[in-house]
Amino acid sequence: MTADDRIRTVGEQAALARIIARLTPADAAVVGPGDDSAVLAAGGQTAITTDTMFEGGDFRLDWSTFADLGTKCVTTNLTDVAAMGARPTALVIALGVLADTTVEQLEQFADAASAALAKQAPGVGVVGGDLSVSPTTTIAVTALGDLEGRSPVLRSGARPGDAIVVCGELGLAGEGLRLLLEGTPPDDLRRTHPREMQAHLAPIAPVAAGAQLARLGATSMLDVSDGLVLDGFRVARASAVRLDFDRAALDSYDAPLESVLYGGEDHALLATVPADAVERVLSELGSDARVVGSVEAGEPQVTTGGQPLEERGWDPFTR
Amino acid sequence: MTADDRIRTVGEQAALARIIARLTPADAAVVGPGDDSAVLAAGGQTAITTDTMFEGGDFRLDWSTFADLGTKCVTTNLTDVAAMGARPTALVIALGVLADTTVEQLEQFADAASAALAKQAPGVGVVGGDLSVSPTTTIAVTALGDLEGRSPVLRSGARPGDAIVVCGELGLAGEGLRLLLEGTPPDDLRRTHPREMQAHLAPIAPVAAGAQLARLGATSMLDVSDGLVLDGFRVARASAVRLDFDRAALDSYDAPLESVLYGGEDHALLATVPADAVERVLSELGSDARVVGSVEAGEPQVTTGGQPLEERGWDPFTR
């Protein structure tokens, strides 16, 4: 086989075999890919999430490489598991690709997915997969996590007096998208704005912080995917509290305030923690974590310095 | 909202909420849909499988209704879990649909998926989902199962002297596809050939038989999805044995021999069981199960009455 092999000529089975060989095995896998199902070792309660990316609505192949997509699909799913306070254990990935996709592109996807797993969740592997030809490039991922005996951290547990902690970057991914939409060629932007491009095209998130925050007593947590304000409203409503952000803290991020508040796909973790846990959270999580505000009693809303913020954010259906 | 609401106008969130309300909750769900991840109760080892159906390669919207697709995506995934000897516990479903898909179509999908679960795996529910607009209708499902302390039943455990048992129908789905490809309108075929149409478009399989066969000592098992012969070769190779089918048993199915041997998407369970377990298997599984041959020592191949069968079957990439 050569680097120019395409699915059309190689066939699904042969291509899939070559990809699976490049994917990290999961520590938890008792039976890996190749039978009707994979089998994972028994653990505690299982967190499970699924997320699908479609060409057009979720990514553009003139912006994203297959390596970018391999990274991004892993990160978006790992952070949803982490946001429950779980330790990720395994992924399954179903790919739909054009018939003239090269096996090399699929290998780049697999290598990037493996590298993203090694960086964010060592020991986690891809235990199952599916490869089909489709007129629309599609990446469907399901991720599992082990709660290791802890209760899941829901959106509904924030209490007045808690501190709001964000772990990860805010606004960079939104800036990346904004720059791409302005029309500068992606390759130029990768040179001039590498952090924004990585944040949007191939994000890496502090996944292990999810289980750490749970162990440290986080009362609520979610993955910031639709913008800090819109996701803040979700916590505010579910917990029946007001989230008040500190303007100086928001200004400390490396992106304009508009993107920090309303940019999408940050994949940072937004958690609330009891006031007496803040010091330990900051010392254990290091520079990834910042206190960005406090939980207040009152009508469910999101404010900064007490001033209401407009409820809007990232909605792919209104673009 | 009315029956004519479309995703384009209603929006993803509202449409998703209406679908989730129609889906059966899972007995195993500690946290259902609505947070970053769902959470399942702790169990034994977890079987996990994923399968995606794309419009064009896997189904045609001029043949299949959304209700058909709801049934089919549930059955194809449940049988992969069952084929490991596991009891299914939960599904996640990610849908990509055209923007002018009606909410009513999605509700028909959800109702059919719930009915298929109730029929084949009571207590199993949909714990997570994702709804996006895509130019290609896409259904990505991941299913989980609990091995309940048993070892997984692999393809590699068949031993000379075992009996070959098939649980479920053979050939009907292949006949259904053949009839559709001949060009008769699907609505006519639904009247004239209801069993073939159901087997191809909206299959129902003996899912509970997977765990039963495992309890009764099945030495190998798989889900017949690519045709009896092609899947038989998989068991023969993995177990290093010859599978010999009994011609009279194959003739007992309600489809021409060609479809029984080479038709795809049967979703029957093909298991090997020790000779001394056959009587109990047949008495416990009833008329769903038939003994169709025996496992013999020798080079990995598939024969009928000792005569080699050609290794071919269902490969969507060569159509």
XYZ file of C-alpha atoms in Angstrom:
638
model
C 0.000 0.000 0.000
C 1.147 3.540 -0.629
C 0.425 6.950 0.848
C -1.902 7.652 -2.056
C -4.241 4.712 -1.376
C -7.856 5.779 -1.202
C -10.822 4.156 0.517
C -12.394 3.641 -2.875
C -9.576 1.336 -3.950
C -8.321 -0.129 -0.679
C -11.736 -0.991 0.784
C -13.161 -0.311 4.193
C -11.798 -3.380 5.985
C -8.184 -2.866 4.937
C -8.308 0.859 5.690
C -9.895 0.252 9.090
C -7.226 -2.313 9.977
C -4.504 0.199 9.179
C -6.107 2.863 11.327
C -6.790 0.611 14.293
C -3.118 -0.374 14.315
C -2.246 3.280 14.961
C -4.717 3.850 17.788
C -3.611 3.535 21.393
C -5.175 0.537 23.127
C -7.250 1.340 26.224
C -5.973 0.167 29.596
C -9.577 -0.704 30.451
C -10.124 -2.909 27.387
C -10.556 -6.606 28.130
C -11.518 -7.164 24.482
C -10.407 -4.558 21.947
C -11.630 -3.837 18.422
C -12.389 -6.773 16.110
C -15.307 -8.646 17.634
C -18.981 -7.566 17.637
C -18.345 -5.322 20.650
C -15.357 -4.336 22.724
C -15.402 -5.192 26.427
C -14.269 -2.885 29.216
C -13.244 -3.882 32.721
C -15.890 -3.338 35.372
C -15.616 -0.030 37.203
C -17.792 2.370 39.144
C -20.712 4.250 37.630
C -20.134 4.973 33.952
C -20.371 8.444 32.421
C -21.273 8.330 28.732
C -21.493 11.092 26.151
C -21.759 11.332 22.391
C -20.925 14.121 19.977
C -20.922 14.184 16.214
C -19.173 16.626 13.900
C -20.507 17.166 10.383
C -18.635 18.833 7.556
C -20.275 22.169 6.921
C -22.016 22.821 10.238
C -19.157 21.777 12.500
C -15.979 22.020 10.437
C -14.689 22.898 7.000
C -12.205 20.724 5.165
C -10.561 23.824 3.663
C -9.737 24.924 7.232
C -9.235 21.681 9.184
C -6.774 18.905 8.363
C -7.649 15.305 9.236
C -5.094 15.605 12.039
C -6.986 18.632 13.412
C -10.217 16.652 13.343
C -8.608 13.714 15.143
C -7.557 16.023 17.952
C -10.808 17.963 18.137
C -13.190 15.005 18.241
C -11.213 13.476 21.092
C -11.082 16.679 23.125
C -14.746 17.623 22.777
C -15.835 14.224 24.037
C -13.239 13.869 26.806
C -14.247 17.225 28.284
C -17.911 16.180 28.438
C -16.910 13.137 30.479
C -14.518 15.202 32.608
C -17.262 17.754 33.302
C -19.179 15.053 35.219
C -16.138 14.548 37.446
C -15.334 11.236 35.782
C -12.007 9.796 34.665
C -12.275 8.989 30.931
C -11.753 5.303 30.106
C -12.520 4.619 26.450
C -13.811 6.003 23.159
C -15.530 4.608 20.102
C -15.202 6.528 16.856
C -17.387 6.154 13.761
C -16.116 7.881 10.644
C -17.961 8.638 7.439
C -15.623 9.869 4.714
C -15.679 10.615 1.006
C -14.665 7.691 -1.208
C -11.549 9.532 -2.381
C -10.266 10.144 1.136
C -6.727 8.788 1.299
C -5.653 6.194 3.807
C -2.877 8.618 4.702
C -5.486 11.169 5.774
C -7.126 8.539 7.961
C -3.759 7.638 9.437
C -3.148 11.313 10.232
C -6.549 11.384 11.920
C -5.699 8.275 13.967
C -2.232 9.512 14.935
C -3.615 12.857 16.088
C -6.418 11.165 18.040
C -3.858 8.936 19.759
C -1.618 11.907 20.557
C -4.580 13.875 21.943
C -5.452 10.938 24.172
C -1.857 10.554 25.370
C -1.712 14.264 26.226
C -5.075 14.606 27.919
C -5.975 11.164 29.235
C -3.112 8.642 29.255
C -4.385 5.052 29.258
C -7.586 5.935 27.424
C -7.910 4.235 24.060
C -10.226 3.736 21.141
C -12.014 0.415 21.700
C -14.322 0.391 18.717
C -14.863 2.013 15.414
C -16.713 2.079 12.196
C -15.608 3.371 8.802
C -18.046 4.104 5.995
C -18.138 6.065 2.789
C -20.491 9.046 3.019
C -21.105 12.110 0.849
C -20.661 14.225 4.019
C -17.558 13.800 6.143
C -18.879 12.827 9.576
C -17.157 12.004 12.854
C -19.307 10.423 15.568
C -17.598 9.804 18.897
C -18.886 8.272 22.105
C -16.755 8.549 25.243
C -17.017 6.676 28.522
C -15.688 7.548 31.952
C -15.478 5.981 35.383
C -16.792 7.964 38.353
C -14.508 5.949 40.637
C -17.090 5.854 43.429
C -17.773 9.594 43.423
C -21.171 11.146 42.766
C -21.485 12.769 39.338
C -21.006 16.549 39.392
C -24.168 17.981 37.837
C -25.071 21.473 36.688
C -27.555 21.786 39.493
C -25.354 21.846 42.600
C -24.012 25.430 42.687
C -24.755 27.198 46.007
C -24.580 30.870 46.987
C -21.155 31.540 48.429
C -19.343 29.139 46.083
C -16.480 30.465 44.002
C -16.601 30.087 40.215
C -13.485 28.449 38.812
C -12.595 28.108 35.139
C -9.979 25.573 34.165
C -8.630 26.108 30.672
C -8.640 28.954 28.155
C -11.552 31.226 27.270
C -12.095 33.179 24.076
C -9.178 31.844 22.033
C -11.291 29.377 20.063
C -13.885 32.047 19.325
C -11.121 34.372 18.158
C -9.792 31.607 15.931
C -13.177 31.181 14.283
C -13.573 34.943 13.882
C -10.189 35.195 12.165
C -10.971 32.305 9.819
C -14.340 33.820 8.913
C -12.566 37.058 7.947
C -11.083 35.133 5.040
C -7.328 35.058 5.693
C -5.970 31.709 4.446
C -5.736 29.206 7.327
C -2.069 28.491 6.615
C -1.236 32.162 7.105
C -3.264 32.296 10.318
C -1.504 29.185 11.627
C 1.725 31.213 11.437
C 0.414 34.563 12.700
C -2.105 33.292 15.300
C -1.013 29.780 16.307
C -2.780 29.758 19.685
C -6.134 30.888 18.271
C -5.880 28.415 15.410
C -5.032 25.548 17.723
C -7.815 26.483 20.127
C -10.381 26.449 17.342
C -9.089 23.711 15.025
C -7.287 21.273 17.328
C -8.087 22.115 20.957
C -6.365 20.521 23.925
C -8.137 20.871 27.289
C -7.269 20.189 30.953
C -9.257 16.944 31.009
C -7.747 15.510 34.198
C -8.934 18.599 36.064
C -12.516 17.270 35.902
C -11.870 14.376 38.280
C -9.555 16.584 40.391
C -12.255 19.234 40.819
C -14.755 16.524 41.749
C -12.379 15.130 44.384
C -11.891 18.661 45.729
C -15.628 19.095 46.233
C -16.874 20.932 43.107
C -20.607 21.517 43.547
C -21.403 21.943 39.839
C -19.448 21.654 36.626
C -19.843 21.812 32.867
C -17.775 22.005 29.738
C -17.856 25.526 28.249
C -18.828 24.746 24.670
C -21.426 27.351 23.756
C -19.790 30.386 25.384
C -19.209 31.312 29.036
C -22.442 33.295 29.353
C -24.771 30.806 27.673
C -23.276 27.907 29.614
C -23.311 30.068 32.765
C -27.065 30.486 32.304
C -27.394 26.688 32.208
C -25.743 26.375 35.618
C -27.706 29.368 36.971
C -31.050 27.872 35.923
C -30.262 24.293 36.964
C -28.992 25.484 40.381
C -31.447 28.409 40.825
C -28.641 30.881 41.549
C -27.002 33.929 39.993
C -23.487 33.626 38.581
C -21.513 36.845 38.964
C -18.296 37.108 36.962
C -15.437 39.353 37.986
C -14.506 41.738 35.192
C -10.804 41.841 36.084
C -10.651 38.042 35.971
C -12.340 37.959 32.561
C -9.871 40.569 31.305
C -6.989 38.307 32.319
C -7.695 35.951 29.391
C -5.748 36.353 26.154
C -8.775 37.258 24.038
C -11.147 40.198 23.661
C -13.978 40.282 26.233
C -16.586 39.603 23.532
C -14.930 36.276 22.697
C -14.308 35.424 26.365
C -18.024 35.859 27.110
C -19.656 34.690 23.909
C -17.103 32.734 21.848
C -17.892 29.048 21.477
C -15.976 25.787 21.742
C -13.637 26.771 24.565
C -13.778 23.299 26.121
C -12.707 24.822 29.417
C -14.302 23.421 32.576
C -16.597 25.822 34.432
C -16.964 24.657 38.038
C -18.321 26.021 41.278
C -16.418 25.133 44.442
C -17.039 25.866 48.111
C -15.179 29.014 49.225
C -13.035 27.027 51.652
C -11.802 24.754 48.848
C -10.504 27.535 46.603
C -6.995 27.639 47.968
C -6.518 23.901 47.504
C -8.039 23.981 44.023
C -5.632 26.700 42.910
C -2.643 24.995 44.468
C -3.444 21.571 42.959
C -4.576 22.712 39.506
C -1.923 25.383 39.095
C -2.038 28.007 36.394
C -4.741 26.144 34.402
C -7.337 27.292 36.948
C -8.572 30.799 37.725
C -11.260 32.098 40.053
C -13.533 34.151 37.798
C -16.447 35.056 40.053
C -18.867 33.948 42.710
C -22.254 32.295 43.063
C -24.925 34.603 44.514
C -28.482 34.046 45.699
C -31.196 35.438 43.471
C -33.035 34.963 40.197
C -31.193 32.674 37.765
C -29.042 34.962 35.672
C -25.465 35.753 34.728
C -23.943 39.084 35.697
C -20.600 40.833 35.789
C -20.104 43.148 38.736
C -23.852 42.767 39.320
C -24.783 43.972 35.804
C -26.862 41.474 33.779
C -25.237 39.892 30.737
C -27.276 39.186 27.638
C -28.157 35.501 27.168
C -26.635 34.686 23.828
C -23.857 32.488 22.599
C -22.908 29.887 20.112
C -25.776 28.332 18.185
C -24.770 26.644 14.948
C -28.410 26.728 13.788
C -28.629 30.496 13.703
C -25.437 31.079 11.744
C -45.852 23.459 17.662
C -47.478 21.542 14.829
C -46.804 18.336 12.949
C -45.288 20.366 10.136
C -42.553 21.974 12.266
C -39.131 21.534 10.728
C -35.682 21.567 12.334
C -34.874 24.652 10.293
C -37.603 26.662 12.052
C -37.922 24.947 15.442
C -34.184 24.743 16.189
C -32.113 21.860 17.395
C -32.675 22.317 21.145
C -36.471 22.389 20.956
C -36.580 19.469 18.535
C -34.211 17.433 20.700
C -36.308 18.097 23.803
C -39.410 16.802 22.013
C -37.640 13.643 20.922
C -36.073 12.902 24.284
C -39.507 13.104 25.895
C -40.607 10.184 23.703
C -37.634 7.934 24.395
C -37.834 5.274 27.066
C -35.582 6.032 30.061
C -32.963 3.379 30.834
C -33.316 1.416 34.058
C -29.536 1.701 34.415
C -29.466 5.517 34.117
C -28.484 7.340 37.303
C -28.326 10.594 35.291
C -30.271 10.739 32.025
C -29.960 13.103 29.074
C -29.432 16.821 29.749
C -26.059 17.177 31.442
C -22.633 16.874 29.780
C -22.787 13.087 30.034
C -25.316 10.552 31.208
C -24.332 8.274 34.098
C -25.040 4.546 34.279
C -25.124 2.402 37.400
C -22.016 0.319 38.006
C -22.198 -3.219 36.644
C -19.930 -5.987 35.481
C -17.665 -5.718 32.464
C -19.133 -3.448 29.817
C -19.631 -4.453 26.186
C -19.591 -1.476 23.837
C -20.260 -1.241 20.127
C -20.900 1.509 17.599
C -22.554 1.464 14.212
C -23.428 4.307 11.878
C -25.921 4.336 9.017
C -25.476 6.826 6.178
C -28.126 7.703 3.622
C -27.016 6.243 0.322
C -24.645 3.492 1.431
C -26.788 2.113 4.250
C -30.351 3.183 3.550
C -32.488 5.104 1.077
C -35.086 7.614 2.206
C -37.347 6.607 -0.684
C -37.453 3.097 0.808
C -37.141 3.618 4.571
C -39.405 5.743 6.757
C -37.976 7.456 9.832
C -39.847 4.860 11.882
C -38.034 2.091 9.976
C -34.705 3.756 10.702
C -35.522 4.093 14.417
C -36.154 0.358 14.589
C -33.178 -0.666 12.468
C -30.528 1.392 14.244
C -31.633 -0.023 17.598
C -31.635 -3.634 16.412
C -28.276 -3.567 14.633
C -26.557 -2.251 17.742
C -28.401 -4.414 20.281
C -27.455 -7.562 18.369
C -23.753 -6.632 18.434
C -23.935 -6.350 22.225
C -25.992 -9.544 22.485
C -23.454 -11.403 20.338
C -20.867 -10.931 23.114
C -23.248 -12.649 25.546
C -24.042 -9.347 27.248
C -27.355 -7.939 28.412
C -27.856 -4.551 26.712
C -28.163 -1.641 29.144
C -28.187 1.670 27.275
C -27.844 3.443 23.939
C -26.723 6.856 22.771
C -27.994 8.079 19.405
C -26.533 10.918 17.333
C -28.674 12.057 14.421
C -27.698 14.212 11.476
C -30.714 15.240 9.421
C -31.580 17.599 6.591
C -32.748 21.043 7.704
C -36.236 20.435 6.318
C -36.737 17.220 8.269
C -39.987 17.576 10.214
C -40.177 17.202 13.944
C -42.925 14.671 13.279
C -40.427 12.508 11.380
C -38.052 12.692 14.341
C -40.879 11.773 16.690
C -41.688 8.760 14.507
C -38.014 7.794 14.697
C -38.038 8.125 18.492
C -41.297 6.218 18.944
C -40.066 3.363 16.765
C -36.722 3.253 18.599
C -38.562 3.085 21.922
C -40.864 0.345 20.644
C -37.899 -1.645 19.302
C -36.221 -1.378 22.702
C -39.380 -2.441 24.537
C -39.742 -5.470 22.251
C -36.120 -6.620 22.253
C -34.566 -5.326 25.466
C -37.070 -4.040 28.055
C -35.438 -1.607 30.499
C -32.863 -0.431 27.993
C -33.144 3.252 27.191
C -31.519 6.040 25.265
C -29.305 7.923 27.721
C -27.748 10.466 25.429
C -28.146 12.029 22.070
C -27.109 14.632 19.643
C -29.095 16.279 16.851
C -27.454 18.225 14.042
C -28.305 19.425 10.597
C -26.301 17.606 7.916
C -26.530 17.359 4.125
C -26.473 13.559 4.532
C -28.945 11.865 6.853
C -26.770 10.015 9.369
C -27.603 7.852 12.372
C -24.740 7.016 14.727
C -25.555 4.693 17.599
C -23.409 3.353 20.416
C -24.787 0.552 22.588
C -23.571 -0.736 25.939
C -24.179 -4.043 27.649
C -23.411 -5.688 30.978
C -21.678 -9.069 30.953
C -23.148 -9.779 34.414
C -20.020 -11.560 35.576
C -19.768 -13.868 32.566
C -16.802 -13.983 30.210
C -17.449 -12.384 26.826
C -18.303 -14.885 24.083
C -15.756 -14.273 21.320
C -15.516 -15.540 17.766
C -12.499 -17.616 18.653
C -13.936 -20.245 20.994
C -15.611 -22.731 18.620
C -14.354 -26.311 19.103
C -14.684 -29.411 16.930
C -17.749 -31.322 18.076
C -19.774 -28.194 18.910
C -23.156 -27.752 17.291
C -23.853 -24.618 15.260
C -27.015 -22.829 16.372
C -28.677 -19.918 14.613
C -31.132 -17.849 16.555
C -33.294 -15.657 14.335
C -34.173 -15.549 10.644
C -31.804 -16.003 7.710
C -32.221 -14.738 4.168
C -35.368 -12.658 4.595
C -33.488 -9.347 4.824
C -31.433 -10.192 1.750
C -34.631 -11.096 -0.102
C -36.129 -7.769 0.964
C -33.176 -5.877 -0.472
C -33.290 -7.931 -3.674
C -36.985 -7.144 -4.147
C -36.441 -3.425 -3.526
C -33.559 -3.347 -6.001
C -35.852 -4.866 -8.648
C -37.732 -1.587 -8.602
C -41.208 -2.443 -7.296
C -42.447 0.497 -5.183
C -41.748 -0.131 -1.489
C -45.387 0.472 -0.537
C -46.475 -2.335 -2.842
C -43.798 -4.638 -1.477
C -44.863 -3.860 2.090
C -48.249 -5.348 1.166
C -47.048 -8.293 -0.920
C -43.898 -9.200 1.047
C -44.348 -7.866 4.574
C -41.841 -10.217 6.231
C -39.054 -9.512 3.750
C -39.678 -5.764 3.972
C -39.669 -5.806 7.752
C -36.521 -7.942 7.851
C -34.677 -5.505 5.612
C -36.151 -2.143 6.592
C -37.113 -2.547 10.260
C -35.622 -5.759 11.632
C -36.426 -7.199 15.042
C -33.992 -9.794 16.405
C -33.917 -12.253 19.328
C -31.627 -10.001 21.386
C -32.208 -11.690 24.757
C -30.965 -14.956 23.256
C -27.389 -13.592 23.369
C -27.164 -13.629 27.146
C -29.159 -16.893 27.266
C -26.737 -18.615 24.886
C -23.811 -17.335 26.955
C -25.360 -18.724 30.146
C -25.918 -22.049 28.389
C -22.245 -22.303 27.509
C -21.936 -20.953 23.941
C -18.288 -21.270 22.900
C -18.404 -18.613 20.164
C -20.988 -16.186 18.874
C -21.471 -13.392 16.388
C -24.209 -11.351 14.810
C -24.858 -12.446 11.215
C -24.671 -9.121 9.415
C -22.632 -9.808 6.274
C -24.187 -13.150 5.348
C -23.999 -16.597 6.970
C -21.027 -17.759 4.907
C -18.879 -14.634 5.269
C -19.559 -14.431 9.001
C -19.055 -18.190 9.248
C -15.568 -17.727 7.788
C -14.858 -15.190 10.555
C -15.643 -17.775 13.228
C -13.773 -20.502 11.312
C -10.606 -18.381 11.060
C -10.748 -16.999 14.614
C -11.320 -20.484 16.041
C -9.180 -22.415 13.534
C -11.991 -24.855 12.723
C -14.274 -25.791 9.818
C -17.954 -24.904 9.997
C -20.133 -27.439 8.231
C -23.718 -26.435 7.552
C -26.506 -28.953 7.105
C -28.289 -28.448 3.794
C -31.686 -29.579 5.111
C -31.446 -27.088 7.984
C -30.576 -24.243 5.592
C -33.531 -25.220 3.406
C -35.855 -24.870 6.397
C -35.565 -21.044 6.271
C -38.226 -19.032 4.446
C -35.877 -17.672 1.791
C -33.984 -19.026 -1.234
C -30.673 -20.720 -0.382
C -28.684 -17.955 -2.099
C -30.111 -15.375 0.317
C -29.788 -17.683 3.338
C -26.082 -18.147 2.599
C -25.096 -14.784 1.179
C -27.808 -12.219 2.014
C -26.733 -9.499 4.421
C -28.192 -7.855 7.499
C -29.925 -10.885 8.981
C -29.060 -9.852 12.556
C -29.498 -13.436 13.634
C -27.089 -14.790 16.245
C -24.698 -17.483 15.021
C -23.398 -19.449 18.000
C -21.505 -22.649 18.610
C -22.531 -24.711 21.619
C -21.180 -27.912 23.135
C -23.076 -30.968 21.851
C -24.378 -31.770 25.317
C -25.967 -28.308 25.648
C -28.037 -28.507 22.461
C -31.124 -29.995 24.032
C -31.286 -27.295 26.700
C -30.610 -24.532 24.175
C -33.482 -25.681 21.987
C -35.834 -26.077 24.915
C -35.033 -22.660 26.428
C -34.863 -20.653 23.196
C -37.814 -22.344 21.535
C -38.598 -21.923 17.859
C -36.216 -18.933 17.468
C -33.266 -21.333 17.535
C -32.285 -24.030 15.051
C -29.292 -26.349 14.856
C -27.818 -25.710 11.408
C -24.580 -27.670 11.414
C -21.522 -28.741 13.313
C -17.987 -27.607 14.005
C -15.323 -29.879 12.523
C -11.554 -30.073 12.840
C -9.585 -28.944 9.814
C -8.503 -25.968 7.776
C -10.576 -22.841 8.484
C -13.407 -22.939 5.963
C -17.152 -23.109 5.610
C -18.752 -26.128 3.987
C -22.160 -27.679 3.481
C -22.214 -31.449 3.624
C -18.425 -31.232 3.406
C -18.466 -29.235 0.141
C -16.625 -25.875 0.344
C -18.721 -22.722 0.081
C -17.379 -19.678 -1.713
C -16.223 -16.887 0.610
C -18.353 -13.982 -0.444
C -21.099 -11.924 1.122
C -22.303 -8.471 1.809
C -19.777 -5.709 1.194
C -21.292 -2.267 0.723
C -18.014 -1.072 -0.807
C -18.193 -3.377 -3.757
C -21.781 -2.640 -4.730
